[in-house]
PDB file of C-alpha atoms and ligand atoms in Angstrom:
ATOM      1  CA  MET A  49       5.607 -84.901  30.179  1.00 81.00           C
ATOM      2  CA  LYS A  50       5.417 -82.279  32.894  1.00 91.00           C
ATOM      3  CA  VAL A  51       3.000 -82.815  35.768  1.00 96.00           C
ATOM      4  CA  PRO A  52       2.088 -79.704  37.861  1.00 96.00           C
ATOM      5  CA  ARG A  53       3.224 -80.094  41.443  1.00 94.00           C
ATOM      6  CA  GLU A  54      -0.291 -79.497  42.801  1.00 97.00           C
ATOM      7  CA  TRP A  55      -2.104 -81.189  39.907  1.00 98.00           C
ATOM      8  CA  HIS A  56      -5.038 -82.255  42.059  1.00 97.00           C
ATOM      9  CA  LYS A  57      -6.240 -78.652  42.235  1.00 96.00           C
ATOM     10  CA  SER A  58      -7.320 -78.543  38.605  1.00 95.00           C
ATOM     11  CA  PHE A  59      -7.974 -82.273  37.999  1.00 97.00           C
ATOM     12  CA  PHE A  60     -10.720 -82.986  40.544  1.00 98.00           C
ATOM     13  CA  LYS A  61     -13.271 -80.583  39.097  1.00 96.00           C
ATOM     14  CA  ASN A  62     -16.586 -81.531  37.553  1.00 95.00           C
ATOM     15  CA  SER A  63     -15.657 -79.753  34.327  1.00 93.00           C
ATOM     16  CA  PHE A  64     -12.902 -82.423  33.854  1.00 95.00           C
ATOM     17  CA  TYR A  65     -13.562 -85.479  35.969  1.00 95.00           C
ATOM     18  CA  ASN A  66     -15.873 -86.847  38.599  1.00 95.00           C
ATOM     19  CA  PRO A  67     -15.152 -90.209  40.294  1.00 96.00           C
ATOM     20  CA  ALA A  68     -18.864 -90.883  40.937  1.00 96.00           C
ATOM     21  CA  SER A  69     -19.675 -92.254  37.474  1.00 93.00           C
ATOM     22  CA  PRO A  70     -22.909 -94.310  37.345  1.00 94.00           C
ATOM     23  CA  ALA A  71     -20.768 -97.529  37.255  1.00 93.00           C
ATOM     24  CA  ALA A  72     -18.647 -96.431  40.266  1.00 96.00           C
ATOM     25  CA  VAL A  73     -21.781 -95.471  42.278  1.00 97.00           C
ATOM     26  CA  GLY A  74     -23.246 -98.862  41.410  1.00 98.00           C
ATOM     27  CA  MET A  75     -20.171-100.591  42.870  1.00 98.00           C
ATOM     28  CA  ALA A  76     -20.081 -98.583  46.095  1.00 98.00           C
ATOM     29  CA  PRO A  77     -22.529-100.742  48.199  1.00 98.00           C
ATOM     30  CA  LEU A  78     -20.524-103.955  47.482  1.00 98.00           C
ATOM     31  CA  GLU A  79     -17.203-102.220  48.077  1.00 98.00           C
ATOM     32  CA  ALA A  80     -18.453-100.677  51.328  1.00 98.00           C
ATOM     33  CA  ALA A  81     -19.761-104.058  52.474  1.00 98.00           C
ATOM     34  CA  PHE A  82     -16.302-105.589  51.976  1.00 98.00           C
ATOM     35  CA  VAL A  83     -14.659-102.758  53.885  1.00 98.00           C
ATOM     36  CA  LEU A  84     -17.079-103.085  56.778  1.00 98.00           C
ATOM     37  CA  ARG A  85     -16.507-106.883  56.946  1.00 98.00           C
ATOM     38  CA  GLN A  86     -12.810-106.190  57.488  1.00 98.00           C
ATOM     39  CA  LEU A  87     -13.187-103.299  59.913  1.00 98.00           C
ATOM     40  CA  LYS A  88     -15.835-105.043  62.150  1.00 98.00           C
ATOM     41  CA  LEU A  89     -16.879-101.722  63.766  1.00 98.00           C
ATOM     42  CA  LYS A  90     -19.701-101.335  66.301  1.00 98.00           C
ATOM     43  CA  LYS A  91     -22.628 -99.045  65.532  1.00 97.00           C
ATOM     44  CA  GLY A  92     -21.755 -95.471  66.340  1.00 98.00           C
ATOM     45  CA  SER A  93     -17.999 -95.983  65.765  1.00 98.00           C
ATOM     46  CA  ALA A  94     -16.167 -93.003  64.276  1.00 98.00           C
ATOM     47  CA  LEU A  95     -14.915 -93.562  60.707  1.00 99.00           C
ATOM     48  CA  LEU A  96     -12.772 -91.225  58.613  1.00 99.00           C
ATOM     49  CA  ASP A  97     -13.278 -91.473  54.817  1.00 99.00           C
ATOM     50  CA  LEU A  98     -10.098 -89.752  53.707  1.00 99.00           C
ATOM     51  CA  CYS A  99     -10.541 -88.355  50.181  1.00 98.00           C
ATOM     52  CA  CYS A 100     -14.217 -89.197  50.255  1.00 98.00           C
ATOM     53  CA  GLY A 101     -14.913 -87.292  46.966  1.00 98.00           C
ATOM     54  CA  PRO A 102     -18.649 -87.197  46.161  1.00 98.00           C
ATOM     55  CA  GLY A 103     -19.343 -89.479  49.094  1.00 98.00           C
ATOM     56  CA  ARG A 104     -20.446 -92.701  47.320  1.00 98.00           C
ATOM     57  CA  HIS A 105     -18.916 -94.880  50.034  1.00 98.00           C
ATOM     58  CA  ALA A 106     -19.423 -92.467  52.919  1.00 98.00           C
ATOM     59  CA  VAL A 107     -23.211 -92.646  52.618  1.00 98.00           C
ATOM     60  CA  GLU A 108     -23.097 -96.459  52.606  1.00 98.00           C
ATOM     61  CA  PHE A 109     -21.010 -96.403  55.844  1.00 98.00           C
ATOM     62  CA  ALA A 110     -23.423 -93.929  57.433  1.00 98.00           C
ATOM     63  CA  LYS A 111     -26.398 -96.142  56.424  1.00 98.00           C
ATOM     64  CA  LYS A 112     -24.809 -98.878  58.561  1.00 98.00           C
ATOM     65  CA  GLY A 113     -24.887 -96.629  61.655  1.00 98.00           C
ATOM     66  CA  LEU A 114     -21.322 -95.317  61.679  1.00 98.00           C
ATOM     67  CA  ALA A 115     -20.428 -91.733  62.554  1.00 98.00           C
ATOM     68  CA  VAL A 116     -18.742 -90.810  59.271  1.00 99.00           C
ATOM     69  CA  THR A 117     -16.403 -87.888  58.603  1.00 99.00           C
ATOM     70  CA  GLY A 118     -15.708 -87.301  54.934  1.00 99.00           C
ATOM     71  CA  PHE A 119     -12.586 -85.293  54.204  1.00 99.00           C
ATOM     72  CA  ASP A 120     -11.586 -84.003  50.732  1.00 98.00           C
ATOM     73  CA  PHE A 121      -9.892 -81.143  48.962  1.00 98.00           C
ATOM     74  CA  SER A 122     -12.598 -80.662  46.339  1.00 98.00           C
ATOM     75  CA  GLY A 123     -15.364 -78.305  47.408  1.00 98.00           C
ATOM     76  CA  GLU A 124     -17.470 -79.375  44.395  1.00 98.00           C
ATOM     77  CA  TYR A 125     -17.294 -83.022  45.373  1.00 98.00           C
ATOM     78  CA  LEU A 126     -18.045 -82.274  49.039  1.00 98.00           C
ATOM     79  CA  LYS A 127     -21.217 -80.438  47.960  1.00 98.00           C
ATOM     80  CA  GLU A 128     -22.214 -83.505  45.979  1.00 98.00           C
ATOM     81  CA  ALA A 129     -21.505 -85.692  49.045  1.00 98.00           C
ATOM     82  CA  ALA A 130     -23.796 -83.454  51.162  1.00 98.00           C
ATOM     83  CA  ALA A 131     -26.571 -83.719  48.536  1.00 98.00           C
ATOM     84  CA  ARG A 132     -26.122 -87.512  48.332  1.00 98.00           C
ATOM     85  CA  ALA A 133     -26.372 -87.809  52.115  1.00 98.00           C
ATOM     86  CA  LYS A 134     -29.528 -85.717  52.176  1.00 98.00           C
ATOM     87  CA  LYS A 135     -31.095 -87.876  49.520  1.00 98.00           C
ATOM     88  CA  LYS A 136     -30.223 -91.032  51.401  1.00 98.00           C
ATOM     89  CA  LYS A 137     -31.386 -89.495  54.661  1.00 98.00           C
ATOM     90  CA  VAL A 138     -28.117 -90.013  56.502  1.00 98.00           C
ATOM     91  CA  SER A 139     -25.819 -87.566  58.212  1.00 98.00           C
ATOM     92  CA  LEU A 140     -22.183 -86.970  57.291  1.00 98.00           C
ATOM     93  CA  ARG A 141     -19.611 -84.624  58.797  1.00 98.00           C
ATOM     94  CA  LEU A 142     -17.904 -83.180  55.745  1.00 98.00           C
ATOM     95  CA  MET A 143     -14.570 -81.327  55.977  1.00 98.00           C
ATOM     96  CA  ARG A 144     -12.464 -79.640  53.312  1.00 98.00           C
ATOM     97  CA  GLY A 145      -8.638 -79.807  53.509  1.00 98.00           C
ATOM     98  CA  ASP A 146      -5.421 -81.266  52.248  1.00 98.00           C
ATOM     99  CA  MET A 147      -4.622 -84.888  53.133  1.00 98.00           C
ATOM    100  CA  ARG A 148      -0.991 -83.860  53.916  1.00 98.00           C
ATOM    101  CA  ARG A 149      -2.205 -81.602  56.718  1.00 98.00           C
ATOM    102  CA  LEU A 150      -4.665 -83.614  58.806  1.00 98.00           C
ATOM    103  CA  LYS A 151      -5.361 -82.008  62.179  1.00 98.00           C
ATOM    104  CA  PHE A 152      -7.272 -84.859  63.857  1.00 98.00           C
ATOM    105  CA  SER A 153      -5.921 -86.431  67.027  1.00 98.00           C
ATOM    106  CA  GLY A 154      -6.969 -89.847  68.319  1.00 98.00           C
ATOM    107  CA  GLU A 155     -10.695 -89.428  67.421  1.00 98.00           C
ATOM    108  CA  PHE A 156     -11.392 -92.193  64.923  1.00 99.00           C
ATOM    109  CA  ASP A 157     -11.865 -95.932  65.380  1.00 98.00           C
ATOM    110  CA  ALA A 158     -10.986 -96.514  61.748  1.00 99.00           C
ATOM    111  CA  ALA A 159     -10.066 -94.747  58.515  1.00 99.00           C
ATOM    112  CA  VAL A 160     -10.404 -95.612  54.862  1.00 99.00           C
ATOM    113  CA  ASN A 161      -8.891 -94.261  51.663  1.00 99.00           C
ATOM    114  CA  LEU A 162     -10.564 -95.710  48.526  1.00 98.00           C
ATOM    115  CA  PHE A 163     -10.278 -95.810  44.738  1.00 98.00           C
ATOM    116  CA  THR A 164      -6.548 -94.829  44.471  1.00 98.00           C
ATOM    117  CA  SER A 165      -6.829 -91.599  46.438  1.00 98.00           C
ATOM    118  CA  PHE A 166      -3.297 -91.908  47.727  1.00 98.00           C
ATOM    119  CA  GLY A 167       0.147 -91.719  46.033  1.00 98.00           C
ATOM    120  CA  TYR A 168      -0.561 -88.405  44.309  1.00 98.00           C
ATOM    121  CA  PHE A 169       2.530 -86.570  45.474  1.00 98.00           C
ATOM    122  CA  GLN A 170       5.822 -86.448  43.577  1.00 96.00           C
ATOM    123  CA  LYS A 171       7.750 -86.323  46.867  1.00 97.00           C
ATOM    124  CA  PHE A 172       7.429 -89.520  48.891  1.00 98.00           C
ATOM    125  CA  ALA A 173       7.747 -87.373  52.020  1.00 98.00           C
ATOM    126  CA  ASP A 174       4.251 -86.047  51.294  1.00 98.00           C
ATOM    127  CA  ASP A 175       2.815 -89.533  51.096  1.00 98.00           C
ATOM    128  CA  LEU A 176       4.473 -90.219  54.425  1.00 98.00           C
ATOM    129  CA  LYS A 177       3.029 -87.020  55.939  1.00 98.00           C
ATOM    130  CA  THR A 178      -0.403 -88.243  54.893  1.00 98.00           C
ATOM    131  CA  LEU A 179       0.023 -91.680  56.428  1.00 98.00           C
ATOM    132  CA  LYS A 180       1.387 -90.188  59.652  1.00 98.00           C
ATOM    133  CA  GLY A 181      -1.619 -87.807  59.811  1.00 98.00           C
ATOM    134  CA  VAL A 182      -3.944 -90.830  59.487  1.00 99.00           C
ATOM    135  CA  ALA A 183      -2.052 -92.619  62.262  1.00 98.00           C
ATOM    136  CA  ARG A 184      -2.411 -89.529  64.489  1.00 98.00           C
ATOM    137  CA  ALA A 185      -6.140 -89.342  63.677  1.00 98.00           C
ATOM    138  CA  LEU A 186      -6.754 -92.902  64.931  1.00 98.00           C
ATOM    139  CA  ARG A 187      -7.244 -94.173  68.450  1.00 98.00           C
ATOM    140  CA  PRO A 188      -4.575 -96.676  69.629  1.00 97.00           C
ATOM    141  CA  GLY A 189      -5.202 -99.953  67.781  1.00 98.00           C
ATOM    142  CA  GLY A 190      -7.351 -98.167  65.135  1.00 98.00           C
ATOM    143  CA  LEU A 191      -7.667 -99.729  61.714  1.00 98.00           C
ATOM    144  CA  PHE A 192      -6.871 -98.244  58.302  1.00 99.00           C
ATOM    145  CA  LEU A 193      -8.037 -99.762  55.014  1.00 99.00           C
ATOM    146  CA  LEU A 194      -6.368 -98.490  51.812  1.00 98.00           C
ATOM    147  CA  ASP A 195      -7.476 -99.384  48.236  1.00 98.00           C
ATOM    148  CA  LEU A 196      -4.978 -98.511  45.513  1.00 98.00           C
ATOM    149  CA  ILE A 197      -4.254 -99.432  41.908  1.00 98.00           C
ATOM    150  CA  ASN A 198      -1.865-102.377  42.074  1.00 98.00           C
ATOM    151  CA  GLY A 199       1.582-101.231  40.926  1.00 98.00           C
ATOM    152  CA  ASP A 200       2.562-104.798  39.910  1.00 98.00           C
ATOM    153  CA  PHE A 201      -0.546-105.024  37.698  1.00 98.00           C
ATOM    154  CA  VAL A 202       0.159-101.662  36.020  1.00 97.00           C
ATOM    155  CA  ARG A 203       3.773-102.549  35.294  1.00 97.00           C
ATOM    156  CA  GLY A 204       2.860-106.048  34.059  1.00 97.00           C
ATOM    157  CA  HIS A 205       0.070-104.886  31.729  1.00 97.00           C
ATOM    158  CA  PHE A 206       1.534-101.652  30.535  1.00 96.00           C
ATOM    159  CA  THR A 207      -0.178-100.032  27.553  1.00 93.00           C
ATOM    160  CA  PRO A 208       1.193 -96.511  26.909  1.00 96.00           C
ATOM    161  CA  ARG A 209      -1.779 -95.022  24.999  1.00 97.00           C
ATOM    162  CA  PRO A 210      -5.103 -96.685  25.809  1.00 96.00           C
ATOM    163  CA  TRP A 211      -8.399 -95.240  24.514  1.00 96.00           C
ATOM    164  CA  HIS A 212     -11.702 -95.513  26.403  1.00 95.00           C
ATOM    165  CA  ASP A 213     -15.247 -94.831  25.317  1.00 95.00           C
ATOM    166  CA  MET A 214     -16.788 -93.106  28.382  1.00 93.00           C
ATOM    167  CA  GLY A 215     -20.340 -92.634  27.018  1.00 90.00           C
ATOM    168  CA  GLY A 216     -20.556 -88.935  26.499  1.00 91.00           C
ATOM    169  CA  HIS A 217     -16.824 -88.562  25.729  1.00 94.00           C
ATOM    170  CA  TYR A 218     -13.702 -90.395  24.663  1.00 97.00           C
ATOM    171  CA  LEU A 219     -10.685 -90.533  26.947  1.00 97.00           C
ATOM    172  CA  LEU A 220      -7.109 -90.958  25.700  1.00 97.00           C
ATOM    173  CA  GLU A 221      -4.403 -91.790  28.227  1.00 97.00           C
ATOM    174  CA  GLU A 222      -0.701 -91.196  27.547  1.00 98.00           C
ATOM    175  CA  ILE A 223       1.292 -92.937  30.234  1.00 97.00           C
ATOM    176  CA  GLU A 224       4.983 -92.855  31.124  1.00 97.00           C
ATOM    177  CA  LEU A 225       6.295 -95.220  33.791  1.00 97.00           C
ATOM    178  CA  ASN A 226       9.365 -94.622  35.864  1.00 96.00           C
ATOM    179  CA  ARG A 227      10.873 -96.132  39.016  1.00 96.00           C
ATOM    180  CA  ASP A 228       8.511 -94.132  41.301  1.00 97.00           C
ATOM    181  CA  GLY A 229       5.233 -94.338  39.439  1.00 98.00           C
ATOM    182  CA  ALA A 230       3.158 -93.273  36.464  1.00 98.00           C
ATOM    183  CA  ARG A 231       2.880 -89.855  34.823  1.00 97.00           C
ATOM    184  CA  ASN A 232      -0.341 -89.761  32.845  1.00 98.00           C
ATOM    185  CA  THR A 233      -1.961 -87.223  30.538  1.00 98.00           C
ATOM    186  CA  TRP A 234      -5.667 -87.582  30.012  1.00 98.00           C
ATOM    187  CA  THR A 235      -7.258 -85.988  26.967  1.00 98.00           C
ATOM    188  CA  THR A 236     -11.045 -86.009  26.912  1.00 97.00           C
ATOM    189  CA  ILE A 237     -12.980 -85.377  23.698  1.00 97.00           C
ATOM    190  CA  CYS A 238     -16.657 -84.546  23.981  1.00 96.00           C
ATOM    191  CA  LYS A 239     -18.638 -86.632  21.459  1.00 96.00           C
ATOM    192  CA  LYS A 240     -21.179 -83.888  20.860  1.00 96.00           C
ATOM    193  CA  SER A 241     -19.087 -80.783  20.638  1.00 97.00           C
ATOM    194  CA  GLY A 242     -15.637 -82.196  19.847  1.00 97.00           C
ATOM    195  CA  LYS A 243     -14.243 -80.005  22.640  1.00 96.00           C
ATOM    196  CA  THR A 244     -11.031 -81.361  24.115  1.00 97.00           C
ATOM    197  CA  ARG A 245      -9.583 -80.962  27.623  1.00 97.00           C
ATOM    198  CA  LYS A 246      -6.174 -82.121  28.879  1.00 97.00           C
ATOM    199  CA  ARG A 247      -4.719 -82.672  32.378  1.00 97.00           C
ATOM    200  CA  SER A 248      -1.615 -84.452  33.593  1.00 98.00           C
ATOM    201  CA  PHE A 249      -1.236 -86.272  36.868  1.00 98.00           C
ATOM    202  CA  PHE A 250       1.098 -88.513  38.873  1.00 98.00           C
ATOM    203  CA  THR A 251       0.407 -91.693  40.746  1.00 98.00           C
ATOM    204  CA  ARG A 252       3.118 -93.317  42.878  1.00 98.00           C
ATOM    205  CA  LEU A 253       2.900 -97.021  42.121  1.00 98.00           C
ATOM    206  CA  TYR A 254       2.802 -99.203  45.264  1.00 98.00           C
ATOM    207  CA  ASP A 255       3.279-102.937  45.458  1.00 98.00           C
ATOM    208  CA  LYS A 256       2.890-105.005  48.633  1.00 98.00           C
ATOM    209  CA  ARG A 257       6.497-104.489  49.710  1.00 98.00           C
ATOM    210  CA  ARG A 258       6.616-100.726  49.139  1.00 98.00           C
ATOM    211  CA  LEU A 259       3.242-100.125  50.750  1.00 98.00           C
ATOM    212  CA  SER A 260       4.158-102.262  53.786  1.00 98.00           C
ATOM    213  CA  ALA A 261       7.391-100.254  54.200  1.00 98.00           C
ATOM    214  CA  ALA A 262       5.545 -96.898  53.963  1.00 98.00           C
ATOM    215  CA  LEU A 263       2.885 -98.010  56.409  1.00 98.00           C
ATOM    216  CA  GLY A 264       5.574 -99.262  58.807  1.00 98.00           C
ATOM    217  CA  LYS A 265       7.340 -95.888  58.738  1.00 98.00           C
ATOM    218  CA  ALA A 266       4.042 -94.189  59.654  1.00 98.00           C
ATOM    219  CA  GLY A 267       3.384 -96.460  62.646  1.00 98.00           C
ATOM    220  CA  PHE A 268       1.098 -99.099  61.039  1.00 98.00           C
ATOM    221  CA  LYS A 269       1.293-102.882  60.955  1.00 98.00           C
ATOM    222  CA  PRO A 270      -0.256-104.511  57.828  1.00 98.00           C
ATOM    223  CA  LEU A 271      -2.688-107.257  58.758  1.00 98.00           C
ATOM    224  CA  GLY A 272      -3.913-108.473  55.376  1.00 98.00           C
ATOM    225  CA  PHE A 273      -3.840-107.870  51.630  1.00 98.00           C
ATOM    226  CA  TRP A 274      -6.432-108.500  48.881  1.00 98.00           C
ATOM    227  CA  GLY A 275      -6.576-108.046  45.130  1.00 98.00           C
ATOM    228  CA  SER A 276     -10.270-107.290  44.803  1.00 98.00           C
ATOM    229  CA  PHE A 277     -13.346-106.185  46.711  1.00 98.00           C
ATOM    230  CA  SER A 278     -14.674-109.725  46.403  1.00 97.00           C
ATOM    231  CA  GLY A 279     -11.785-110.783  48.646  1.00 97.00           C
ATOM    232  CA  LEU A 280      -9.622-112.519  46.034  1.00 98.00           C
ATOM    233  CA  PRO A 281      -5.934-112.862  46.953  1.00 98.00           C
ATOM    234  CA  LEU A 282      -3.479-110.179  45.830  1.00 98.00           C
ATOM    235  CA  THR A 283      -1.528-111.238  42.695  1.00 98.00           C
ATOM    236  CA  GLY A 284       0.073-109.321  39.800  1.00 98.00           C
ATOM    237  CA  GLU A 285      -3.048-110.229  37.779  1.00 98.00           C
ATOM    238  CA  ARG A 286      -5.403-108.221  39.966  1.00 98.00           C
ATOM    239  CA  ASN A 287      -5.655-104.499  39.524  1.00 98.00           C
ATOM    240  CA  ARG A 288      -6.455-103.573  43.123  1.00 98.00           C
ATOM    241  CA  LEU A 289      -4.091-103.481  46.046  1.00 98.00           C
ATOM    242  CA  ILE A 290      -6.208-103.465  49.199  1.00 99.00           C
ATOM    243  CA  VAL A 291      -4.536-103.510  52.609  1.00 99.00           C
ATOM    244  CA  LEU A 292      -5.842-103.526  56.151  1.00 98.00           C
ATOM    245  CA  ALA A 293      -3.405-102.119  58.711  1.00 98.00           C
ATOM    246  CA  ARG A 294      -3.503-101.478  62.419  1.00 98.00           C
ATOM    247  CA  LYS A 295      -2.026 -98.461  64.238  1.00 98.00           C
ATOM    248  CA  ILE A 296       0.715 -99.863  66.445  1.00 95.00           C
TER     249      ILE A 296
HETATM  250  C1  SAM B 501     -10.106 -90.881  42.608  1.00 83.45           C
HETATM  251  S1  SAM B 501     -10.983 -89.744  43.621  1.00 83.45           S
HETATM  252  C2  SAM B 501     -11.780 -90.886  44.733  1.00 83.45           C
HETATM  253  C3  SAM B 501     -12.870 -90.283  45.511  1.00 83.45           C
HETATM  254  C4  SAM B 501     -13.678 -91.281  46.429  1.00 83.45           C
HETATM  255  N1  SAM B 501     -12.804 -91.940  47.373  1.00 83.45           N
HETATM  256  C5  SAM B 501     -14.380 -92.297  45.579  1.00 83.45           C
HETATM  257  O1  SAM B 501     -14.033 -93.473  45.655  1.00 83.45           O
HETATM  258  O2  SAM B 501     -15.347 -91.920  44.867  1.00 83.45           O
HETATM  259  C6  SAM B 501      -9.703 -88.995  44.611  1.00 83.45           C
HETATM  260  C7  SAM B 501     -10.172 -87.983  45.601  1.00 83.45           C
HETATM  261  O3  SAM B 501      -9.002 -87.455  46.290  1.00 83.45           O
HETATM  262  C8  SAM B 501      -9.263 -86.066  46.504  1.00 83.45           C
HETATM  263  N2  SAM B 501      -7.903 -85.385  46.679  1.00 83.45           N
HETATM  264  C9  SAM B 501      -6.955 -85.264  45.774  1.00 83.45           C
HETATM  265  N3  SAM B 501      -5.874 -84.611  46.292  1.00 83.45           N
HETATM  266  C10 SAM B 501      -6.210 -84.365  47.579  1.00 83.45           C
HETATM  267  C11 SAM B 501      -5.538 -83.705  48.656  1.00 83.45           C
HETATM  268  N4  SAM B 501      -4.267 -83.234  48.503  1.00 83.45           N
HETATM  269  N5  SAM B 501      -6.145 -83.622  49.846  1.00 83.45           N
HETATM  270  C12 SAM B 501      -7.420 -84.124  50.021  1.00 83.45           C
HETATM  271  N6  SAM B 501      -8.111 -84.686  49.031  1.00 83.45           N
HETATM  272  C13 SAM B 501      -7.537 -84.842  47.809  1.00 83.45           C
HETATM  273  C14 SAM B 501      -9.957 -85.611  45.223  1.00 83.45           C
HETATM  274  O4  SAM B 501     -10.613 -84.345  45.394  1.00 83.45           O
HETATM  275  C15 SAM B 501     -10.880 -86.785  44.988  1.00 83.45           C
HETATM  276  O5  SAM B 501     -12.124 -86.623  45.612  1.00 83.45           O
END
């Protein structure tokens, strides 16, 4: 299966996929509360939500009095984030750009990257560029919380062609695993019209060891790992890999 090098440019569009499903929006307050318990930020602290998408967590952080910058490549999702902030009567600074080319310097107390919004690049050097950009964006001692799909879980529970009923459409995944990660083709079939759409993408699969090594190379020290937003320990049976790291 061939995955386009810059696959994110056609994948993260409302015509194909939007991460703010009603279920995901419903989970956001609990997930944000867990993140804030780990970050222990004072009111007014500057928080970067890297790859904020439609802003479902960013608005929760802003409601708690943080100065939130949401950064994402998708203009469509950023528009949705702005509308969500307006509806919730909070203010967000929203910026469009590529996570590999962050221009911030020492301006954030903390950063987050949630819902497997990292590991998208087929060259590890690009993942490293992203992590180094986050480190540069943080003040000395700043915290970074990353939430990824747990590579150990994916490898241990591998199903090559799962089907999902997504409400208005069906989703078929066709997954190939290799040493680096997963290549996946999603085919969606609209229940009403029968129209199908197809996109392929890549996710580098991280486990605790690999993620710790990458964070270390970028100037972070991991402080803690979890396997769920309810704070359960990380094991191969949990599908999340959540890490809190400090800029050294
Ligand atoms: C799975 S979504 C998660 C969005 C959001 N964090 C959430 O939990 O709803 C991944 C996000 O990463 C963004 N993204 C993908 N590639 C990117 C890139 N190269 N630079 C910046 N953002 C990117 C997408 O536009 C999308 O909003």
